[in-house]
Amino acid sequence: MEERQKKLLKEIVESYIKTVKPVGSKSLCEKLKCSSATIRNEMSELEDLGLLEKNHVSSGRIPSEKGYRYYVENLMRPKELTGDDVLKLQTIFRNNDLQLSDTINQCVEIISEITNYTSIVLGKKSHTNTLQQVSIIPIKDDKIVALVCTDHGTVQNRQFTLPKHVKMEELVKTSEIINKMLIGTPIDEVSERLEYDIKPIISKRIEQYESVYHIFMEAFQNFASNVQENIHLSGKYKLIEKPEYDNVEEIRKITSKFEDVDLIKKIEEKKNQKGINIYIGEESEFDPNVTVIKTTYHYHGEEGTIAIIGPKRMEYDRVVGLLSYINKNLNDESEE
């Protein structure tokens, strides 16, 4: 592509991102110091290359998916964060009172606020997340709460109704055995060790060991399932405020996708993908009318994906600059 065509494409993409209006030749003459006829010829060539499309209600052009792709790979330069944006994020990163998962979730809230797009974190606890304690708390004669916590400060509880033949003392005694033997065990290995290490011991000491075993197994499986996945979505309705969503059917379609947990999970970045990755339109596998920009984090034993979802005319330079900053601050040095 000739240099003038590159400048022309860059101008059209960035103008359309800001105005959501097809770009005509007259508005570009002064910027590119060319005649209207020259601009029209160049635009026609870019259209032939599949980089521009002609809007059916105007003589102006808009970028195609291929045009956006060329722009982000060859013409765009990431934009540095403003001082206010840096301050908002650093306030979160430096808050030592927050648990790590809360830091990441609040970070995603700030991302949505800064960009005015929808943002998502899909987090997973790493294998370094280990069992710290399990406690049994009586709440009624026949009801207890099983409290499980990890060394990363994650705490979850599960309420159980005791079978009539199971004594509270048996549950407490079993929890003491588990705490003695399994503290420090990776959370995704606890159920297996409960089966092979704990069950043989309680079978000799606990009268109703089968019932007791199943209560603890259910509590740990439920805990492991929840702790291994964390989906936090912020600014879900920011996307439908964009001009692209000007009819009820489009709004209904995109909002239903945000309610689809399985579809949201597919946004998770592929393994071994590093840096910032951009998926435009059909590439996103989420919706053909959006762009999804993603990065991964691996920080203090937690890992996952942060994604920003916006229209295809997303402010790519600003979003990439923001995620680059996040990437540097939410990755251990060994992962950079």
mmCIF file of C-alpha atoms in Angstrom:
data_model
loop_
_atom_site.group_PDB
_atom_site.id
_atom_site.type_symbol
_atom_site.label_atom_id
_atom_site.label_comp_id
_atom_site.label_asym_id
_atom_site.label_seq_id
_atom_site.Cartn_x
_atom_site.Cartn_y
_atom_site.Cartn_z
ATOM 1 C CA MET A 1 0.000 0.000 0.000
ATOM 2 C CA GLU A 2 1.294 3.471 -0.844
ATOM 3 C CA GLU A 3 2.081 5.918 1.944
ATOM 4 C CA ARG A 4 -0.784 8.226 1.006
ATOM 5 C CA GLN A 5 -3.229 5.333 1.098
ATOM 6 C CA LYS A 6 -1.998 4.381 4.573
ATOM 7 C CA LYS A 7 -2.558 7.933 5.802
ATOM 8 C CA LEU A 8 -5.973 7.963 4.171
ATOM 9 C CA LEU A 9 -7.021 4.678 5.772
ATOM 10 C CA LYS A 10 -5.775 5.852 9.174
ATOM 11 C CA GLU A 11 -7.758 9.085 8.882
ATOM 12 C CA ILE A 12 -10.931 7.257 7.847
ATOM 13 C CA VAL A 13 -10.688 4.669 10.635
ATOM 14 C CA GLU A 14 -10.003 7.241 13.352
ATOM 15 C CA SER A 15 -12.661 9.622 12.054
ATOM 16 C CA TYR A 16 -15.292 6.868 11.964
ATOM 17 C CA ILE A 17 -14.335 5.715 15.469
ATOM 18 C CA LYS A 18 -15.027 9.229 16.785
ATOM 19 C CA THR A 19 -18.070 10.257 14.739
ATOM 20 C CA VAL A 20 -19.779 6.999 13.666
ATOM 21 C CA LYS A 21 -20.375 8.768 10.345
ATOM 22 C CA PRO A 22 -19.209 7.601 6.899
ATOM 23 C CA VAL A 23 -16.220 9.629 5.746
ATOM 24 C CA GLY A 24 -16.471 11.582 2.484
ATOM 25 C CA SER A 25 -13.688 12.922 0.293
ATOM 26 C CA LYS A 26 -14.268 16.619 1.048
ATOM 27 C CA SER A 27 -13.443 16.276 4.741
ATOM 28 C CA LEU A 28 -10.085 14.679 3.878
ATOM 29 C CA CYS A 29 -8.789 17.126 1.242
ATOM 30 C CA GLU A 30 -7.306 19.631 3.647
ATOM 31 C CA LYS A 31 -5.770 17.023 5.960
ATOM 32 C CA LEU A 32 -4.074 15.122 3.154
ATOM 33 C CA LYS A 33 -3.523 18.191 0.912
ATOM 34 C CA CYS A 34 -5.047 16.438 -2.109
ATOM 35 C CA SER A 35 -7.881 17.217 -4.461
ATOM 36 C CA SER A 36 -11.294 15.681 -3.913
ATOM 37 C CA ALA A 37 -10.880 13.655 -7.121
ATOM 38 C CA THR A 38 -7.553 12.200 -5.905
ATOM 39 C CA ILE A 39 -9.093 11.250 -2.547
ATOM 40 C CA ARG A 40 -12.039 9.565 -4.282
ATOM 41 C CA ASN A 41 -9.686 7.541 -6.466
ATOM 42 C CA GLU A 42 -7.630 6.442 -3.480
ATOM 43 C CA MET A 43 -10.765 5.543 -1.534
ATOM 44 C CA SER A 44 -11.957 3.493 -4.482
ATOM 45 C CA GLU A 45 -8.681 1.581 -4.524
ATOM 46 C CA LEU A 46 -8.888 0.924 -0.780
ATOM 47 C CA GLU A 47 -12.417 -0.336 -1.322
ATOM 48 C CA ASP A 48 -11.159 -2.672 -4.064
ATOM 49 C CA LEU A 49 -8.575 -3.968 -1.583
ATOM 50 C CA GLY A 50 -11.392 -4.791 0.838
ATOM 51 C CA LEU A 51 -10.222 -2.249 3.431
ATOM 52 C CA LEU A 52 -13.174 0.132 3.092
ATOM 53 C CA GLU A 53 -16.891 -0.327 2.548
ATOM 54 C CA LYS A 54 -19.407 2.046 1.039
ATOM 55 C CA ASN A 55 -22.288 2.948 3.272
ATOM 56 C CA HIS A 56 -25.603 2.426 1.509
ATOM 57 C CA VAL A 57 -27.054 5.746 2.677
ATOM 58 C CA SER A 58 -24.044 7.887 1.867
ATOM 59 C CA SER A 59 -21.255 8.366 -0.630
ATOM 60 C CA GLY A 60 -18.783 8.155 2.241
ATOM 61 C CA ARG A 61 -16.798 5.098 3.278
ATOM 62 C CA ILE A 62 -16.455 3.162 6.529
ATOM 63 C CA PRO A 63 -13.732 0.688 7.544
ATOM 64 C CA SER A 64 -14.289 -3.012 6.874
ATOM 65 C CA GLU A 65 -13.136 -5.713 9.297
ATOM 66 C CA LYS A 66 -10.098 -6.131 7.077
ATOM 67 C CA GLY A 67 -9.534 -2.379 7.268
ATOM 68 C CA TYR A 68 -9.643 -2.402 11.069
ATOM 69 C CA ARG A 69 -7.235 -5.349 11.085
ATOM 70 C CA TYR A 70 -4.739 -3.511 8.859
ATOM 71 C CA TYR A 71 -5.105 -0.443 11.065
ATOM 72 C CA VAL A 72 -4.352 -2.219 14.360
ATOM 73 C CA GLU A 73 -1.436 -4.180 12.918
ATOM 74 C CA ASN A 74 0.240 -1.443 10.879
ATOM 75 C CA LEU A 75 -1.029 2.054 11.612
ATOM 76 C CA MET A 76 -2.160 2.279 15.235
ATOM 77 C CA ARG A 77 0.067 3.355 18.107
ATOM 78 C CA PRO A 78 -1.057 2.551 21.684
ATOM 79 C CA LYS A 79 -2.096 5.662 23.585
ATOM 80 C CA GLU A 80 -0.521 6.387 26.962
ATOM 81 C CA LEU A 81 -2.831 6.563 29.964
ATOM 82 C CA THR A 82 -3.731 9.948 31.397
ATOM 83 C CA GLY A 83 -2.539 10.860 34.883
ATOM 84 C CA ASP A 84 -6.103 10.443 36.208
ATOM 85 C CA ASP A 85 -6.382 6.933 34.728
ATOM 86 C CA VAL A 86 -3.048 5.878 36.235
ATOM 87 C CA LEU A 87 -4.082 7.267 39.627
ATOM 88 C CA LYS A 88 -7.378 5.331 39.591
ATOM 89 C CA LEU A 89 -5.602 2.055 38.856
ATOM 90 C CA GLN A 90 -2.690 2.605 41.226
ATOM 91 C CA THR A 91 -5.158 3.308 44.049
ATOM 92 C CA ILE A 92 -6.467 -0.230 43.522
ATOM 93 C CA PHE A 93 -3.070 -1.895 43.049
ATOM 94 C CA ARG A 94 -1.662 -0.316 46.227
ATOM 95 C CA ASN A 95 -4.608 -1.092 48.478
ATOM 96 C CA ASN A 96 -3.141 -3.781 50.719
ATOM 97 C CA ASP A 97 -6.468 -4.268 52.504
ATOM 98 C CA LEU A 98 -8.004 -5.863 49.397
ATOM 99 C CA GLN A 99 -7.812 -9.573 48.682
ATOM 100 C CA LEU A 100 -6.178 -10.290 45.341
ATOM 101 C CA SER A 101 -9.417 -11.392 43.677
ATOM 102 C CA ASP A 102 -11.072 -8.144 44.807
ATOM 103 C CA THR A 103 -8.151 -6.149 43.410
ATOM 104 C CA ILE A 104 -8.616 -7.766 40.000
ATOM 105 C CA ASN A 105 -12.398 -7.346 40.048
ATOM 106 C CA GLN A 106 -12.141 -3.681 41.029
ATOM 107 C CA CYS A 107 -9.516 -3.228 38.328
ATOM 108 C CA VAL A 108 -12.069 -4.456 35.779
ATOM 109 C CA GLU A 109 -14.632 -1.991 37.170
ATOM 110 C CA ILE A 110 -12.142 0.837 36.596
ATOM 111 C CA ILE A 111 -11.407 -0.412 33.052
ATOM 112 C CA SER A 112 -15.110 -0.241 32.189
ATOM 113 C CA GLU A 113 -15.375 3.231 33.689
ATOM 114 C CA ILE A 114 -12.320 4.522 31.787
ATOM 115 C CA THR A 115 -13.204 3.024 28.394
ATOM 116 C CA ASN A 116 -17.004 3.150 28.599
ATOM 117 C CA TYR A 117 -17.029 -0.410 27.226
ATOM 118 C CA THR A 118 -17.982 -3.743 28.772
ATOM 119 C CA SER A 119 -15.149 -5.483 30.613
ATOM 120 C CA ILE A 120 -14.841 -9.033 31.898
ATOM 121 C CA VAL A 121 -12.423 -10.960 34.074
ATOM 122 C CA LEU A 122 -12.324 -14.742 33.786
ATOM 123 C CA GLY A 123 -10.093 -15.841 36.626
ATOM 124 C CA LYS A 124 -8.717 -19.138 37.768
ATOM 125 C CA LYS A 125 -6.896 -19.936 40.954
ATOM 126 C CA SER A 126 -3.549 -21.544 40.319
ATOM 127 C CA HIS A 127 -2.310 -24.725 41.955
ATOM 128 C CA THR A 128 -0.594 -22.638 44.633
ATOM 129 C CA ASN A 129 -4.026 -21.970 46.178
ATOM 130 C CA THR A 130 -3.953 -24.374 49.121
ATOM 131 C CA LEU A 131 -6.265 -25.454 51.909
ATOM 132 C CA GLN A 132 -5.756 -23.481 55.106
ATOM 133 C CA GLN A 133 -8.627 -24.635 57.304
ATOM 134 C CA VAL A 134 -11.980 -26.371 57.399
ATOM 135 C CA SER A 135 -14.420 -25.660 60.231
ATOM 136 C CA ILE A 136 -17.785 -27.038 61.267
ATOM 137 C CA ILE A 137 -20.178 -24.497 62.798
ATOM 138 C CA PRO A 138 -23.473 -25.677 64.375
ATOM 139 C CA ILE A 139 -26.379 -23.329 63.626
ATOM 140 C CA LYS A 140 -29.347 -25.517 64.707
ATOM 141 C CA ASP A 141 -29.836 -28.971 66.117
ATOM 142 C CA ASP A 142 -29.872 -30.533 62.674
ATOM 143 C CA LYS A 143 -28.025 -27.910 60.606
ATOM 144 C CA ILE A 144 -24.358 -27.037 60.265
ATOM 145 C CA VAL A 145 -22.195 -24.789 58.139
ATOM 146 C CA ALA A 146 -18.987 -26.172 56.641
ATOM 147 C CA LEU A 147 -16.489 -23.306 56.339
ATOM 148 C CA VAL A 148 -13.506 -23.768 54.022
ATOM 149 C CA CYS A 149 -10.699 -21.242 53.476
ATOM 150 C CA THR A 150 -7.438 -21.131 51.525
ATOM 151 C CA ASP A 151 -4.066 -19.507 52.062
ATOM 152 C CA HIS A 152 -5.051 -16.770 49.580
ATOM 153 C CA GLY A 153 -7.893 -15.655 51.821
ATOM 154 C CA THR A 154 -10.718 -17.211 49.810
ATOM 155 C CA VAL A 155 -13.511 -18.275 52.154
ATOM 156 C CA GLN A 156 -16.705 -20.119 51.260
ATOM 157 C CA ASN A 157 -19.374 -21.828 53.291
ATOM 158 C CA ARG A 158 -21.956 -24.486 52.614
ATOM 159 C CA GLN A 159 -24.971 -25.281 54.770
ATOM 160 C CA PHE A 160 -25.991 -28.914 55.410
ATOM 161 C CA THR A 161 -28.914 -30.599 57.093
ATOM 162 C CA LEU A 162 -27.558 -33.504 59.117
ATOM 163 C CA PRO A 163 -28.993 -36.990 58.654
ATOM 164 C CA LYS A 164 -30.702 -38.086 61.903
ATOM 165 C CA HIS A 165 -28.097 -40.726 62.650
ATOM 166 C CA VAL A 166 -25.060 -38.428 62.327
ATOM 167 C CA LYS A 167 -23.740 -36.762 65.487
ATOM 168 C CA MET A 168 -22.253 -33.294 65.517
ATOM 169 C CA GLU A 169 -19.227 -34.620 67.404
ATOM 170 C CA GLU A 170 -18.365 -36.931 64.522
ATOM 171 C CA LEU A 171 -18.228 -34.018 62.084
ATOM 172 C CA VAL A 172 -16.048 -31.962 64.406
ATOM 173 C CA LYS A 173 -13.685 -34.884 64.948
ATOM 174 C CA THR A 174 -13.414 -35.440 61.172
ATOM 175 C CA SER A 175 -12.684 -31.756 60.572
ATOM 176 C CA GLU A 176 -9.839 -31.993 63.107
ATOM 177 C CA ILE A 177 -8.358 -34.965 61.238
ATOM 178 C CA ILE A 178 -8.628 -33.094 57.915
ATOM 179 C CA ASN A 179 -6.953 -29.993 59.372
ATOM 180 C CA LYS A 180 -4.143 -32.108 60.788
ATOM 181 C CA MET A 181 -3.465 -33.999 57.547
ATOM 182 C CA LEU A 182 -4.489 -31.797 54.621
ATOM 183 C CA ILE A 183 -3.420 -28.242 55.482
ATOM 184 C CA GLY A 184 -1.196 -26.997 52.651
ATOM 185 C CA THR A 185 -2.744 -29.348 50.074
ATOM 186 C CA PRO A 186 -3.498 -27.700 46.680
ATOM 187 C CA ILE A 187 -7.232 -27.078 46.616
ATOM 188 C CA ASP A 188 -7.762 -29.147 43.466
ATOM 189 C CA GLU A 189 -6.169 -32.177 45.157
ATOM 190 C CA VAL A 190 -8.179 -32.106 48.395
ATOM 191 C CA SER A 191 -11.061 -34.308 47.172
ATOM 192 C CA GLU A 192 -8.649 -37.029 46.031
ATOM 193 C CA ARG A 193 -6.792 -37.008 49.351
ATOM 194 C CA LEU A 194 -10.110 -37.055 51.204
ATOM 195 C CA GLU A 195 -10.930 -40.283 49.358
ATOM 196 C CA TYR A 196 -7.608 -42.066 49.754
ATOM 197 C CA ASP A 197 -6.102 -40.622 52.962
ATOM 198 C CA ILE A 198 -8.957 -39.466 55.179
ATOM 199 C CA LYS A 199 -11.713 -41.985 54.482
ATOM 200 C CA PRO A 200 -9.679 -45.050 55.596
ATOM 201 C CA ILE A 201 -8.879 -43.298 58.901
ATOM 202 C CA ILE A 202 -12.408 -42.152 59.749
ATOM 203 C CA SER A 203 -13.806 -45.568 58.812
ATOM 204 C CA LYS A 204 -12.068 -46.835 61.969
ATOM 205 C CA ARG A 205 -12.928 -43.891 64.251
ATOM 206 C CA ILE A 206 -16.311 -42.566 63.107
ATOM 207 C CA GLU A 207 -19.461 -44.660 63.472
ATOM 208 C CA GLN A 208 -21.365 -43.119 60.542
ATOM 209 C CA TYR A 209 -18.250 -42.469 58.497
ATOM 210 C CA GLU A 210 -19.907 -42.875 55.083
ATOM 211 C CA SER A 211 -22.431 -40.098 55.761
ATOM 212 C CA VAL A 212 -19.755 -37.878 57.310
ATOM 213 C CA TYR A 213 -17.406 -38.503 54.398
ATOM 214 C CA HIS A 214 -20.067 -37.519 51.839
ATOM 215 C CA ILE A 215 -20.790 -34.247 53.653
ATOM 216 C CA PHE A 216 -17.131 -33.220 53.512
ATOM 217 C CA MET A 217 -16.693 -34.468 49.963
ATOM 218 C CA GLU A 218 -19.685 -32.416 48.788
ATOM 219 C CA ALA A 219 -18.401 -29.336 50.621
ATOM 220 C CA PHE A 220 -14.926 -29.612 49.065
ATOM 221 C CA GLN A 221 -16.176 -30.351 45.563
ATOM 222 C CA ASN A 222 -18.521 -27.376 45.704
ATOM 223 C CA PHE A 223 -15.714 -25.192 47.039
ATOM 224 C CA ALA A 224 -13.185 -26.364 44.456
ATOM 225 C CA SER A 225 -15.649 -25.781 41.632
ATOM 226 C CA ASN A 226 -16.386 -22.235 42.764
ATOM 227 C CA VAL A 227 -12.840 -21.280 43.662
ATOM 228 C CA GLN A 228 -11.405 -22.507 40.385
ATOM 229 C CA GLU A 229 -13.541 -20.146 38.312
ATOM 230 C CA ASN A 230 -14.330 -16.492 38.802
ATOM 231 C CA ILE A 231 -16.324 -14.507 36.243
ATOM 232 C CA HIS A 232 -16.839 -10.826 36.900
ATOM 233 C CA LEU A 233 -18.569 -8.645 34.314
ATOM 234 C CA SER A 234 -18.677 -4.866 34.510
ATOM 235 C CA GLY A 235 -20.517 -2.328 32.369
ATOM 236 C CA LYS A 236 -22.772 -4.908 30.739
ATOM 237 C CA TYR A 237 -25.122 -2.217 29.423
ATOM 238 C CA LYS A 238 -22.449 0.194 28.215
ATOM 239 C CA LEU A 239 -22.255 -1.593 24.867
ATOM 240 C CA ILE A 240 -25.955 -1.175 24.084
ATOM 241 C CA GLU A 241 -25.637 2.572 24.668
ATOM 242 C CA LYS A 242 -23.522 2.796 21.505
ATOM 243 C CA PRO A 243 -25.154 4.044 18.268
ATOM 244 C CA GLU A 244 -24.658 0.613 16.661
ATOM 245 C CA TYR A 245 -27.440 -0.718 18.886
ATOM 246 C CA ASP A 246 -30.306 1.413 17.641
ATOM 247 C CA ASN A 247 -32.990 -1.242 17.410
ATOM 248 C CA VAL A 248 -34.673 -3.515 19.893
ATOM 249 C CA GLU A 249 -33.662 -6.760 18.172
ATOM 250 C CA GLU A 250 -29.933 -5.943 18.262
ATOM 251 C CA ILE A 251 -30.193 -4.952 21.932
ATOM 252 C CA ARG A 252 -32.058 -8.147 22.791
ATOM 253 C CA LYS A 253 -29.506 -10.279 20.973
ATOM 254 C CA ILE A 254 -26.404 -8.817 22.611
ATOM 255 C CA THR A 255 -27.875 -8.686 26.132
ATOM 256 C CA SER A 256 -28.875 -12.342 25.898
ATOM 257 C CA LYS A 257 -25.267 -13.183 25.049
ATOM 258 C CA PHE A 258 -24.068 -11.481 28.220
ATOM 259 C CA GLU A 259 -26.436 -13.738 30.170
ATOM 260 C CA ASP A 260 -24.980 -16.873 28.552
ATOM 261 C CA VAL A 261 -22.290 -18.095 30.988
ATOM 262 C CA ASP A 262 -20.984 -20.757 28.602
ATOM 263 C CA LEU A 263 -20.540 -18.155 25.860
ATOM 264 C CA ILE A 264 -18.820 -15.776 28.289
ATOM 265 C CA LYS A 265 -16.396 -18.556 29.277
ATOM 266 C CA LYS A 266 -15.369 -18.928 25.626
ATOM 267 C CA ILE A 267 -13.888 -15.434 25.826
ATOM 268 C CA GLU A 268 -11.083 -16.852 27.952
ATOM 269 C CA GLU A 269 -7.739 -16.404 26.227
ATOM 270 C CA LYS A 270 -6.115 -19.461 24.709
ATOM 271 C CA LYS A 271 -3.219 -20.980 26.609
ATOM 272 C CA ASN A 272 0.252 -19.662 25.819
ATOM 273 C CA GLN A 273 -1.188 -16.460 24.327
ATOM 274 C CA LYS A 274 0.806 -13.531 25.665
ATOM 275 C CA GLY A 275 0.567 -9.784 25.322
ATOM 276 C CA ILE A 276 -2.525 -8.047 23.936
ATOM 277 C CA ASN A 277 -4.695 -9.931 21.446
ATOM 278 C CA ILE A 278 -7.382 -8.324 19.294
ATOM 279 C CA TYR A 279 -10.350 -10.182 17.778
ATOM 280 C CA ILE A 280 -12.482 -8.153 15.358
ATOM 281 C CA GLY A 281 -16.045 -9.035 14.336
ATOM 282 C CA GLU A 282 -16.293 -12.664 13.278
ATOM 283 C CA GLU A 283 -12.864 -13.360 14.820
ATOM 284 C CA SER A 284 -14.282 -12.702 18.292
ATOM 285 C CA GLU A 285 -16.498 -15.815 18.301
ATOM 286 C CA PHE A 286 -18.759 -13.797 20.612
ATOM 287 C CA ASP A 287 -20.686 -11.535 18.258
ATOM 288 C CA PRO A 288 -19.952 -10.451 14.654
ATOM 289 C CA ASN A 289 -20.611 -6.795 15.480
ATOM 290 C CA VAL A 290 -18.081 -6.414 18.303
ATOM 291 C CA THR A 291 -14.354 -6.357 18.919
ATOM 292 C CA VAL A 292 -12.870 -8.243 21.863
ATOM 293 C CA ILE A 293 -9.427 -7.217 23.124
ATOM 294 C CA LYS A 294 -7.850 -9.552 25.681
ATOM 295 C CA THR A 295 -4.814 -10.071 27.838
ATOM 296 C CA THR A 296 -3.865 -12.631 30.474
ATOM 297 C CA TYR A 297 -2.585 -12.156 34.005
ATOM 298 C CA HIS A 298 -0.624 -14.426 36.325
ATOM 299 C CA TYR A 299 -0.145 -12.708 39.633
ATOM 300 C CA HIS A 300 0.589 -13.975 43.150
ATOM 301 C CA GLY A 301 -0.861 -17.406 42.481
ATOM 302 C CA GLU A 302 -3.917 -16.335 40.493
ATOM 303 C CA GLU A 303 -4.322 -16.387 36.747
ATOM 304 C CA GLY A 304 -6.960 -15.532 34.197
ATOM 305 C CA THR A 305 -8.087 -13.353 31.309
ATOM 306 C CA ILE A 306 -9.167 -9.726 31.205
ATOM 307 C CA ALA A 307 -11.243 -8.788 28.164
ATOM 308 C CA ILE A 308 -12.782 -5.561 26.892
ATOM 309 C CA ILE A 309 -15.788 -5.781 24.563
ATOM 310 C CA GLY A 310 -16.845 -2.856 22.405
ATOM 311 C CA PRO A 311 -18.099 -2.026 18.920
ATOM 312 C CA LYS A 312 -15.834 -2.724 15.960
ATOM 313 C CA ARG A 313 -15.095 1.001 15.843
ATOM 314 C CA MET A 314 -13.515 0.678 19.303
ATOM 315 C CA GLU A 315 -10.835 3.161 20.371
ATOM 316 C CA TYR A 316 -8.128 0.581 19.734
ATOM 317 C CA ASP A 317 -5.207 2.826 20.642
ATOM 318 C CA ARG A 318 -6.670 3.704 24.034
ATOM 319 C CA VAL A 319 -7.785 0.166 24.930
ATOM 320 C CA VAL A 320 -4.460 -1.399 23.908
ATOM 321 C CA GLY A 321 -2.570 1.235 25.904
ATOM 322 C CA LEU A 322 -4.744 0.527 28.946
ATOM 323 C CA LEU A 323 -4.410 -3.256 28.749
ATOM 324 C CA SER A 324 -0.646 -2.928 28.244
ATOM 325 C CA TYR A 325 -0.493 -1.017 31.518
ATOM 326 C CA ILE A 326 -2.682 -3.624 33.247
ATOM 327 C CA ASN A 327 -0.515 -6.396 31.809
ATOM 328 C CA LYS A 328 2.622 -4.881 33.333
ATOM 329 C CA ASN A 329 1.035 -4.371 36.746
ATOM 330 C CA LEU A 330 -0.856 -7.680 37.029
ATOM 331 C CA ASN A 331 1.880 -10.105 36.049
ATOM 332 C CA ASP A 332 4.667 -11.530 38.172
ATOM 333 C CA GLU A 333 8.127 -10.578 36.950
ATOM 334 C CA SER A 334 8.806 -14.137 35.860
ATOM 335 C CA GLU A 335 5.752 -14.033 33.579
ATOM 336 C CA GLU A 336 6.556 -10.791 31.775
#
